[in-house]
Each structure stands twice: as structure tokens, then as C-alpha cells.
């Protein structure tokens, strides 16, 4: 499935454009705010090719894509008008009205504002890391090159209100250029220079119509500009309504700025600065009194926050700490959490017997070392559960240790090996020790906890035989020269066998969805290959997910890109969640009609939980086959 088709399917399963009131993305996931959550099919989203995980968390439907999330996001945007929900009667607001949890609204808003700024934050943070390492090694000390490198690393932090103004304006659906003007009001030299000379002049305020404007430095500030843009999102439409239409272009911006700039300088700016200072002071106090416990708690829960997409909620506090004191003690706990999940993934790599899972665990573990943990969490450690919590425990221990040695980060960056130059402690070697400990403890705790695969794989051959026999299904004992523990899945249709590599869909051809075989059908019927349950039936009826009583899971995908037919030419005889018997008719389809519509009918049959087996083999790679004849061999 290509990125555009994936975007189309995601749009369909979240309830269509008319059900979307907001959409953002972060480093790995799409974040939808829906009008009616009940219209989203999370199970179907979860099983889409190219989706690692779908969940409803913090008032958002989050679709975890991975590294290519920005490409899929662009495809989703290109398929929509950009003004989600439409206007008037075209908007579909059917269904119960959601009662929004205020905490979820705040977290969702924070994430929505900060995620678009992440590329600039991370980029400047990594450049700051390079500058720090160069300075520590004495390279090009005092040179213009190092001066410029430091300037690039600092620019987003110094001019943070401008970046947040644009992002907040998009979030609150107000004019982004007026929002930038508000940021300019906070950052104007009249304010900043006067604030820097308070000790010299003794002047700490400017009179404005009898009201004092406190002189404060708003560089690197977070909360003041967010508050100002939020308030402006209400002021602007009110002003626009009372101004005659032919004067709106001239008068509305003038009045809005005349109201908002003094308001932010007199009231919102100081309030936001004080809130930021209180938050920073509170965190500093917490770490100063029970620092080891605070670091341990944050380290343990950081992967859980990532799992629910809540990890960006602490971003404003981290930025405010760096702005106030030049460093943050929160990022070291995140570093411990990321490296511990990497260690847990490497533990799964060591324990698993599946070549496919070894490859996935190894690659996602390396990715986690550099700060992106979603592939490791969703694809590996959460799958087996015990490794995930083994990593959490390891992160808790190392997070407490980092607090003990006064570990801090001097820049915002992805918490991983590449950003180690931005971390400090009582002695730098303590940072290195903590990183090694996080990886090793995550690895060792995973080895101690084990993975469920080992338990499932420890069944005796007799137990496996009994389980298969009890199914009275196509997952049966092979009757020829194969070992008695080998199992067979029979063909769900009649047709011509083809290698899976001939399917014109890279997700299947490259066995990303699982190992299996393809069949060009000569009859338009799909039968149940075993006793089990219908795990998934796509709305378009072109794909079916089945699970046998003994745990074997297969996906039957009829045709290539046939999702675009939206169910035309397909008739389903089963429902999702229905119990099935071997030989039951599942779906009928019209091969001639599908072909005439310009689509290939080649059908992919793959084992989607192949990591639980030693190998997945096919009985043949070509030739005719009839329904219920042996097709796929599973070797435990």
C-alpha cells in the first residue's frame, strides 16, 4: 500500500474529513481531534498496512506511523480541504457530544502547539550539542565559526515567542501574522533593553495610560505568547463582527493589536512569566528535596507517557527551565527511559527464535538509542509486555541515579546518544555510566523477565498435536514426511498459486505484513481455512483477518488496491468477531467485475504473527490449487 492509499484508508477509518476538527503530527504519529470518537474504527486503523498502532488517548485518536509520518500527514492534508468539518449543514456532528476532560484538553493543546516546532527545537538542540563538544575539546576556540555555531544553536530559544506564535495561531485558528506581531511586542528592543538595564536605571516599568507595563525579558518564554494568542483568538472575531465589511481589512488588525499588545504587556506577559517561574521553582524544589524519587518516577513513567502520546506535555517546563536557569533536570530521565527501552529491545533480540523478530528488535533498538522509541515500544517491547516494564524499571533506577549525580541537559534535543554533549553532571563520566547502565539494565531485566514467546514455544509436540487436532481445521497435522509438530494451513480459495513477490503491493511482496503466498482466483469465493474467529473484516470487505483457536493469525487480502472499490463487487457472509468453522463461506466477490474496473485480483494470504514460529513455508510456489488443499506449513 502506498502512502496515498494509506492516507485514504486512515481518513476513512477516522470517520472522514467531516468528522475531523483538528489534525497535527509529531515525530512518529498522526494526532486527530474528532467530533465524534465513536465513528473512528480503531481496530481497522490498528490493522492497516503501514500503521504501527492506533489508540484514543488524551482526547485524540493517535495513529502511530513511524519515520514516514510527515509524508503520510502531507498526503492526508492533500486529500482534505484543510478546513475540517466544512460549514453549515454539511458538517456531520451526529452522535453524542463529547464531554472533554479539562486536563486532556490542556495536554492536547500543549502537544498541538509544540509538535510542529519540534524540528527546529531538535535541530537547534543538536547544533548546540556540536558546539558544546567543540568547546569542551578546545576546537576552534574563539573563532568566528564556533561563534556562529553557537548562535544557530541558541536562535530558537532566544526567539521562542515567534515560533510558538505561529504554532499557537494554527492551533487556536486565528491569524498567524497578528500572532507574530504579538510576539514582536514581547521581544521589541524597547522592552528587552529597558529590562536589561533595570539595575542601572532603577526603572522597572513603563506607564501606559496610568497602568504599569512591567519590564521583563521574554526571550525563551513559553506561556506569555500562548496566553496572548489564545485570548486573541476570541478578540479577533468579536472585533471583526462589529466592523463594517468594507473596513475590516484596514480597521480590524489595528484595533486587535491596539487591544492585545498592551494587554499582553500589562497582564498576560507577567502572569505567564510568573506561572513559568512557579513551575520551574516547583520542579527545582521537588528535585532538591526528593530528587532521587522524582527522577525515578519520571524515568519509570516516561515510556508510558510516550505510549499515550503525553510526553510533549512536559516540553514547556523543560524550555522554561532552560530559559530561567540554563538547564533542565527533566531530560536526563527521558534519556534513561529511551536507552532502557533500547536495551529491552536488544533483550528481545537475544531471546526470540524468530528471524523476523530478531531483525525488527535489532533495528528498533538501534533507533531507540538515538531517541525515537515508538518502533521499539509498539513493535517489540509492548508486544511481549514484560520487556516494556523491564525497560520502565531500568529507566526508573537510572532516572533516580541521574538525579543523585545532579544530571542536567543544557538544550532541548532528542534524548539519545547523539545529544550526549548537551548533558552535564557532577562529573561527566556519571552521564556515561548512567547511559551504559540504562541499556544494560533494560537488557538484563528483559532476560530475567523473559518473553511470552518462550512460554508458548515450550509446549511439547504432543500438546501441539492435541491443540491442532481439536480445531478440526486446516491448521492440521501434515500427513507426509514432515515432522509431527509441523502444521498446515489449507487454501481458502481455488485458483493459481503465485509467489508472494509477484504481488504488486510492496507491503506484501517484501513480506512486511508477514510470510505467505498469493493466489490468482478462478472462483469468487473465500472459505474459512480453519476453526476460529474473524478478527477483522474491513468495511470494504476486500480483506479479512482470521485467528485460529491455537493462535495462528492470517490475513486474506483480495486484490491489489481494491480498497478503492469501497466494497463494490464484494459480499460478506460473516461479521467481525464471529466464530467460524473450517469450510464456512466468508466472502464472495466478482473477479470479472473487479478486473473490468481495472484492478488485479491476485490475493495475498499471509501469516501475520509469523514471529511466533520457527519458520513459515509454502507447499508450492506455482500451479493450480483448490480450496481446502494444503497451502502453508508452520514450523514451531
XYZ file of C-alpha atoms in Angstrom, residues 157-373:
217
model
C 15.472 29.533 22.324
C 16.134 33.258 22.128
C 13.262 33.855 19.697
C 10.927 31.172 21.086
C 7.849 33.500 21.205
C 7.924 33.906 17.399
C 7.939 30.151 16.772
C 5.194 29.475 19.291
C 3.121 32.381 17.958
C 2.744 30.699 14.556
C 2.079 27.267 16.033
C -0.413 28.604 18.600
C -2.223 30.627 15.911
C -2.680 27.462 13.851
C -3.859 25.607 16.923
C -6.344 28.285 18.006
C -7.391 29.011 14.393
C -6.531 32.705 14.372
C -4.433 34.995 12.192
C -0.771 33.830 12.330
C 0.659 37.197 11.227
C -1.094 39.083 14.004
C 0.169 36.375 16.370
C 3.733 37.066 15.207
C 3.074 40.793 15.806
C 2.165 39.904 19.399
C 5.457 38.033 19.746
C 7.243 41.099 18.343
C 5.575 43.163 21.057
C 7.104 40.926 23.712
C 10.506 40.878 22.006
C 10.773 44.561 20.989
C 14.093 46.225 21.942
C 12.186 48.901 23.884
C 11.099 46.187 26.327
C 14.171 43.923 26.289
C 16.802 46.671 26.535
C 14.929 48.518 29.292
C 14.534 45.224 31.185
C 18.273 44.529 30.929
C 19.102 47.974 32.423
C 16.798 47.830 35.444
C 19.761 47.552 37.842
C 21.419 50.545 36.240
C 18.384 52.803 35.890
C 16.169 51.614 38.717
C 13.206 51.817 36.311
C 11.224 48.587 36.244
C 8.044 49.693 34.466
C 6.611 51.938 31.751
C 3.420 53.924 32.290
C 0.623 53.266 29.798
C -2.484 55.387 30.420
C -1.884 55.108 34.156
C -1.261 51.345 34.013
C 2.252 49.950 34.590
C 3.934 47.767 31.979
C 6.457 45.681 33.896
C 9.817 45.393 32.178
C 10.622 41.696 31.760
C 12.762 39.607 29.434
C 10.525 37.424 27.309
C 13.284 35.684 25.321
C 12.801 31.899 25.586
C 9.464 32.426 27.355
C 6.664 29.984 26.566
C 3.464 30.728 28.428
C 3.056 34.507 27.763
C 2.770 34.196 23.983
C 0.496 31.152 24.188
C -1.858 33.028 26.522
C -1.786 36.107 24.271
C -2.592 34.191 21.071
C -5.330 32.243 22.853
C -7.010 35.441 24.034
C -6.584 36.987 20.576
C -8.423 34.025 19.029
C -11.528 35.311 20.887
C -10.887 39.036 20.474
C -10.303 38.963 16.710
C -13.712 37.542 15.652
C -15.553 39.865 18.056
C -13.825 42.915 16.596
C -14.341 41.614 13.065
C -18.091 41.285 13.627
C -18.604 44.886 14.722
C -16.518 46.443 11.937
C -18.288 47.005 8.589
C -17.133 44.509 5.989
C -15.591 47.105 3.662
C -13.397 48.407 6.528
C -12.371 45.039 8.052
C -9.049 44.773 6.213
C -7.969 48.215 7.450
C -9.569 48.567 10.856
C -9.777 45.061 12.384
C -5.992 44.355 12.615
C -5.356 47.844 14.009
C -7.929 47.500 16.783
C -6.872 43.936 17.627
C -3.220 44.980 18.022
C -4.187 48.088 19.977
C -6.082 45.865 22.423
C -3.759 42.857 22.533
C -0.228 44.295 22.718
C -0.913 46.448 25.806
C -2.954 43.601 27.311
C -0.119 41.107 26.897
C 2.497 43.550 28.236
C 0.400 44.721 31.205
C -1.297 41.477 32.218
C -0.731 38.304 30.176
C 3.049 38.540 29.890
C 3.732 38.960 33.605
C 1.144 36.307 34.514
C 2.675 33.859 32.050
C 6.191 34.598 33.268
C 5.190 34.122 36.892
C 3.450 30.825 36.073
C 6.567 29.655 34.267
C 8.771 30.694 37.165
C 6.480 28.953 39.659
C 6.524 25.745 37.618
C 10.305 25.893 37.348
C 10.638 26.670 41.041
C 8.288 23.824 41.933
C 10.231 21.308 39.856
C 13.514 22.579 41.273
C 12.131 22.268 44.807
C 10.863 18.749 44.117
C 14.205 17.645 42.741
C 16.030 19.462 45.520
C 14.102 17.696 48.297
C 13.231 14.257 46.891
C 15.306 14.354 43.706
C 16.112 10.650 43.552
C 12.455 9.704 43.909
C 11.340 12.371 41.417
C 13.863 11.209 38.826
C 12.912 7.582 39.363
C 9.187 8.284 38.949
C 9.703 10.319 35.785
C 12.092 7.709 34.361
C 9.650 4.874 35.020
C 6.601 6.641 33.600
C 8.251 8.297 30.589
C 7.737 5.245 28.275
C 4.116 5.062 29.453
C 3.710 8.752 28.585
C 5.151 8.003 25.130
C 2.678 5.140 24.766
C -0.234 7.533 25.353
C 1.321 10.399 23.413
C 1.561 12.604 26.523
C 5.346 13.060 26.595
C 5.208 16.506 24.957
C 3.156 17.833 27.868
C 6.352 18.467 29.865
C 8.044 20.314 26.987
C 7.015 23.820 28.217
C 8.516 23.124 31.651
C 11.785 21.943 30.106
C 12.052 25.039 27.903
C 11.156 27.327 30.809
C 13.836 25.708 32.968
C 16.479 26.240 30.285
C 15.321 29.839 29.866
C 15.404 30.507 33.621
C 18.471 28.617 34.845
C 20.201 27.427 31.664
C 19.427 23.720 32.093
C 16.670 21.201 32.798
C 16.824 18.176 35.053
C 13.849 16.526 33.314
C 15.573 15.433 30.105
C 18.083 13.063 31.781
C 15.164 10.904 32.955
C 13.904 10.825 29.359
C 17.391 9.802 28.212
C 17.353 6.943 30.720
C 13.902 5.852 29.523
C 14.864 5.811 25.832
C 18.094 3.888 26.377
C 16.381 1.401 28.708
C 13.771 0.634 26.020
C 16.640 0.148 23.572
C 18.200 -2.329 25.999
C 14.863 -4.133 26.353
C 14.564 -4.399 22.557
C 18.058 -5.883 22.421
C 16.943 -8.331 25.103
C 14.091 -9.465 22.856
C 16.628 -9.747 20.008
C 18.622 -12.156 22.185
C 15.624 -14.195 23.367
C 13.438 -14.564 20.288
C 13.788 -17.531 17.984
C 12.132 -15.765 15.073
C 14.482 -14.342 12.444
C 11.910 -11.721 11.535
C 11.500 -10.562 15.132
C 15.277 -10.539 15.609
C 15.602 -8.169 12.678
C 12.793 -5.923 13.944
C 14.104 -5.906 17.528
C 17.642 -5.109 16.436
C 16.695 -2.237 14.142
C 14.176 -0.671 16.543
C 16.681 -0.985 19.396
C 19.237 0.990 17.398
C 16.578 3.614 16.585
C 15.758 3.926 20.295
C 19.427 4.577 21.065
C 19.105 7.769 19.057
C 15.899 8.960 20.729
C 12.971 7.526 18.712
C 11.408 4.798 20.835
